[in-house]
């Protein structure tokens, strides 16, 4: 048996391990843990880790030095990588991540370059990952109150906007912000250890990562001493953090008495830790614990938040730590309000409904303690002067009459129109004003009560003026003057987002033709920042969604919990789309110097017969359309991947030589393919290790960094392979297919079944020189392919266009200008021509089959049996829209002079001598085109 001294020696040298369950205990225990986040937390949100960031910096700087745009897709790794490795500070003997400070210092040496680069890097076109959304919910529950981050992205703030929780987050971005820091915060706080990008402190430079700001260290030290620390996504290589927070505070914190819980990925749990982390672990002994995790997303969403909720963990609320003026108005205590003025049964009912939405436990019948505790967590109640009082949100939502304390908390409803119409809608017993004026009679009603009551009253009132009638069409149907969903969105927007500090009420004016809502308060700063100098209405009508911002986050959150609104930022967008689809129209936006927000919804235009209650459909403004989408009915249910030493796809095919490799894509040392790689490696000799073959579902792949792009590339390659199997020539760089001419013919025509009859289409035309009659070039009808998800469905996007070749086969006129010329040529086609083009390509892809068709593989016989089964619909979805959705377009006949100019430019390009002319016209194999493409 070991002696006590031997046991002590063992504890001081052996790193302990724990499971995520230990972290759950920390979140529910006292003292609460402090969270330190590093770059690894943000990778799946599109923020690159240090190693990838070095490569992005190199590409960005190389592009600037070579007069190229940083987002130029034609810039390849082969362009900038040799240049990077030739830098005097570059070392191949260390990890790329270790060179991050040197890359920033030497390649982003101009301060404005640094700012521009990092602002672009931290604003990827993706939402924060599910781990950040789980963390936002954890912050809202009060299980963690302080987050320290070495990052300077905004993932936590964006996740907070997405889930509207926590209602308030104090972001400390500069040392001067430390006056807002608290050692006992009531609301969660986020401390940027290196500053945010808009307050760039150059802590990315090698010379500046040695020391942290002394003021930040001094304020944070007590928390390190008095709380356990959870570290996630941080590699521990920065001297500023490792020494400033950890190594220099070992004695001060009594060897971190409450423990350091250092999370590492499962696959790296046995790897050697960075030197400073090992030094820390050795110094604090048993107080350092390594926690293996599968990843940041799974940890915070599944292992922590979902598990705690499933186990019935209750929210906690710590002591007060922030000044009231920092809070949104609806989170502040209501002046003069008492708890006795709250309808507690209604409060319990709404909180219980919200608990069901979150899958949280709630009592079956009213329980005072639970109701008051959860109401406090949701910022409906707050402690003030040793008493519990309602917040402004609590008062507006759950008092019987909020107006004595919030004077403007009511709605003034006015209906203006002929007396007969008013009585028909609102009843014979209504009180009419100006009854003598038959055309201008008025009904005025004041809608009061709490916000739930106001919502119910307004819904009922507007349903009365929303006339239902029978619309006579090819197939007659019942319709309403307005979309009920659009009216709901309008009401909710007015009640939830108005400014309750203003004493003016919400005003709603209804006439037979329109409904206009005016609510006090314009756009909040967060929305104004997202749209910058553009018009909100124009952006939303152009398809922009997820423009979100909350003046009243608590009220918004409770309306979400009650099912009255969503958190997707789609309210105005849905209102517009519903109205347009109902053959109406809508305008909205701020007015009066951003002091108010107005929505005007116009009714359907049909004239309704008062006797028969019918109307003939007005289709004068209805545009029928066909989309250019082919739905994928059967997606691959799994994607195979295996390890490879190749750094890009072309390199893999080169190194494989004659060994079979299916179509696929290389990403981060893994080769991804839709082909059954396990079956291939079992049956054939390949460059892959059979024991290293793994599979993921499409959903799991999408959750990986760049995963959606990988899936899109694999699907696009499958469609282009299908086109090639049908005999088309493929321009893989532009993702475009075209039919070649026949060997002995200058032009090619294809007969197919069109929409109503059989038709013949010329797919290859010869263009000759006017002076000599010699062949100048060939014009091919072409099809560009892309793939995108639409809701839960994936679709292939068909874009008809043109390709131009020298020989009628595959020798494209290879000048970069040709792409814009192809676009200009396609722009000369009218809508009917484009529709016919879509019908043609739809028939070609489906091989003129009805219903469904499967994609054919473009591989050797040895691989074809392992190809994926991808089933497509041959029907192009369509519909109709009110033409007011479109801006007025000036439709002019194609300018013959411009077409002649296009022909002249193409002829000149065709006469150019290019290196490509030296190549043969034979079709490349898949591996050859991948090498060229990558």
Phi, psi and omega in degrees: 000136183287146176286168180296324179293323178294320178297319178298319179296323180296315181297325185281345183245337183263125180283126180283159178232152177218169179252165181304337177301330178294324178293323177298321178297321178298318182296330182264352184266184176233138356286155181293151182281155170260139181252129173248120181251139174245188186296332181299338180289336189257002185300313182285356172265010176093001178271122185289148171286174188302316182297314179294325179297323178301316181293322178295321178298317180298315179297317182298314181291320179299319179297318179297319182288341184243023175055045177237153176284138181300334180261018179294114184293344181279350177285123184250165179300327180296341179284310189260341185294313177301324178295319179295312183292344178272359178291141184297335181270352184285140178226127178278356184270356179236163177297148180302325181298329181290343181268003184303308179300321179295323179296317179297315184295318188267329184259338176244048188289337177276128187304317181292327176299317179301313183298313181298315181297310184291326176297322178290322184291324186268007176239063180289157183280043179223159177280158174304146185292170183294335176296318178293325177292322174296320178296320178300320177293323178295318177299321180295323180288346180085011182282336170226137181242339182232126176242125172257137181223138173273352180279168172230023174276179183242031185298319181294315180297321180292321177296322177300320178293321182297317184258000183052031175213143355291159183293332180219132179227122179271114180261120181254104190255343181222161177304327179292338177285350185296347175295341180269354183287143178226144175277350178220068187286138172283323178247150186297150180231143181240120184250118175276108184292331180250009182085163177266171186294328179284348174238052188303122181252008178060031176285004175272348182280146182303322183289339185254357179268011179277329185224140174271161176299127186297326181293319178297316180300315183297321181286329184275334185308314180301325178294320179296328181284324191255002184222151169291155184237127175253125182247124182226132174074017183243128185276342176077035182253354182271119178301325183301313182281313184297323179272315183297321182263325190251289192297324180281354184242018182297313179290318182301323184266009183055052181058040180052066188307323183273356172100147171244126182246101189263109183277133177228154179294146181311315186287349181247010188295330181263001180287157178293132181279155178306152187307315184289330176291318177298320178298318179295313181300319180294323185287323184262353174061233185293350178280357176255124182233132177267130182242107177290133178226158178278341180161164181300316183298309181297322182298306187280328180277311189266302188291328182258289188295305183298318180295317179296319178296316180297329180274003177080022180297137183263149177297155176236158178221125184269180182293160185293137181221000183228152178285141182302320183302342179284344188274152169301153185305318186287354175264353183276153177299140178282128182291119179087359182275144179237155180299329180293343179277001181262136174282098188288329178293317175297320178301312179299317183298315181291321179292325178292321175299318180294321178301323178294322178298321182272000185061032176267153177289145175211146179293154180286331180230169187302128173230120186301311184298314180298315183299313183289324180293314180291323177299324177292319178299323181271014176061029174269335175231156181209148177281132180211121179053050177063020177225157176262122183232160178287150166277175177301318178297315179300321180291316181294326185273331192229003170272155181290325179216102183287343193296331177301329180254337176233088192301328183270009187276058174211173181237130175263112183257128180228132175243126185235129179167187178301144182300322180297320178294318180297317180291324179297322182278314192254354177112155182288339187266012181287154177270115181264137171260145181058043185295335181294330178272097186301330184271349185228037178288158188221138169239131180233130182227139175258120181264116182232188186101180178290172188296327177296316179295318178299319179299315180296316181296316181293321178299318180291318180297313183290333176294333179289322181275352179271082190294137175257135179211168181266126182260121181275116177220195174304318171236108183293151182206163177275132178226170175237159180298326181228153172289123179303323179294321178297319179295321178297315179299322180296315181295312182298318179301318182292318184284321188278321190258004181287165179267108183279356172283342178275138183276355177285146178276170166288138179242132177235124180241126182243131171234173178299339184258340188202165172231126182240129178242132177233120181241139181297141180097125179270217180285136175285163186300323182294325177286317179302323180292326181287328182262349178054240184259017181264167181271130183302313182299317181297319180296315183291320179289342175274000176108000181288131177236181176061029169275108191231148175184144187232117172286325183236080188297327181289314178299316178301316182296319181290324176294325174296312180299331178273359178084009182275344178208165180251170178257015187268358183070029186252005187303305181294322179297315179295321179300315181294312183296318179297320180293314179298317179292342176266012178067027173251200177206163184210144171231147180203158177154173179287156177213173175054051179064036179066025178269349181209165178232129185242139174234129176236116178252126180261142186285169172303148187275354187292143175273121185265131175286120185293336182277311183269347183056042178232163177211150175271133185301132174265102182253019180294336182245019180261126178251123176269141185220159172240132179281167175255040183246134170249112182294141172270112184278325178234111177272156171301135182272355176203156177238131180268148174209152181213158181289150177209149177275350179291145180262349176208165190296316180300323179297324178296314182293326177297311184290335182288336180062237181272358180289141183290132176226123180285167174303140181182194186212138178263131178213121174052047175078009177234143177257120182255139180208153173275350180278150182292088185291331177294315178295323180296314182290333176286326187265336187229162173274120185229171177279012184250149176278117182303329181284351183255005181280128178229167178231154172223155173279162176305322180294319179292323179295319181298328180286346179281156175304127181064014186296319181296321178295323177298313181298318179299316180298318180296319180291319178299317178298324179295319180291316178295323175298321176299316178299318181293323177295336178273004175098011180273157171272144185239130169258092188293331180297318182263005180055051188227143181235148174209154176280139174275166173282166173281156188303320187258010183232145181277332180233165181222134177237145180233129176263135185210170178273110179277196185297319186237347184201176175281142183223160178238133183235135175274116184259345175225124177240140177268138177246124184250160177284135186292330185277326186244343183080000178290155178293126178265309178195174179243137177255123182246136165294131185229163181227119174268143187241135167216167182225141179205152174277141173235099188067232180271358185250143175259141182226150170268129182263122181260126180235094179297145180195211184223152169230152182231127182235164178275330188239002181084003179242255186244001182275089182291149170290107199270019177282144181299333181295341186297330181296314180292326178293322177298318179296317179296322179294317180294330181294344180278352179277142179270170184304317181298320178296317179297319178299316178297321177301315180298318179298320179297308183293327175300315179294321181294314182297323181274003184054035178060027175273152176270149174081248185248155174213156181254147177286135178272141178281147178248066182219175178292162180303328182294333181259341188299328181289349179257009184288155179286157175260101180246117185252132183241154170271144177260017179256128177273115181299151179214184181179198177219149180222152170295130184292351175295344178293338182259145171292151177297127182249133175277109183262113183242151177295144181304132181284116182297325179297322181290323176296322176296322179295319177299316180298319180296314181297319179294321179297318179296320179294321181294333180280346181292144176268121182236161177298328181300336181295338182282346182275156176285169182265010182293154182284135178284151172286170179301316182295323180294318181288329176295319179299316178295321185289325184263000000 
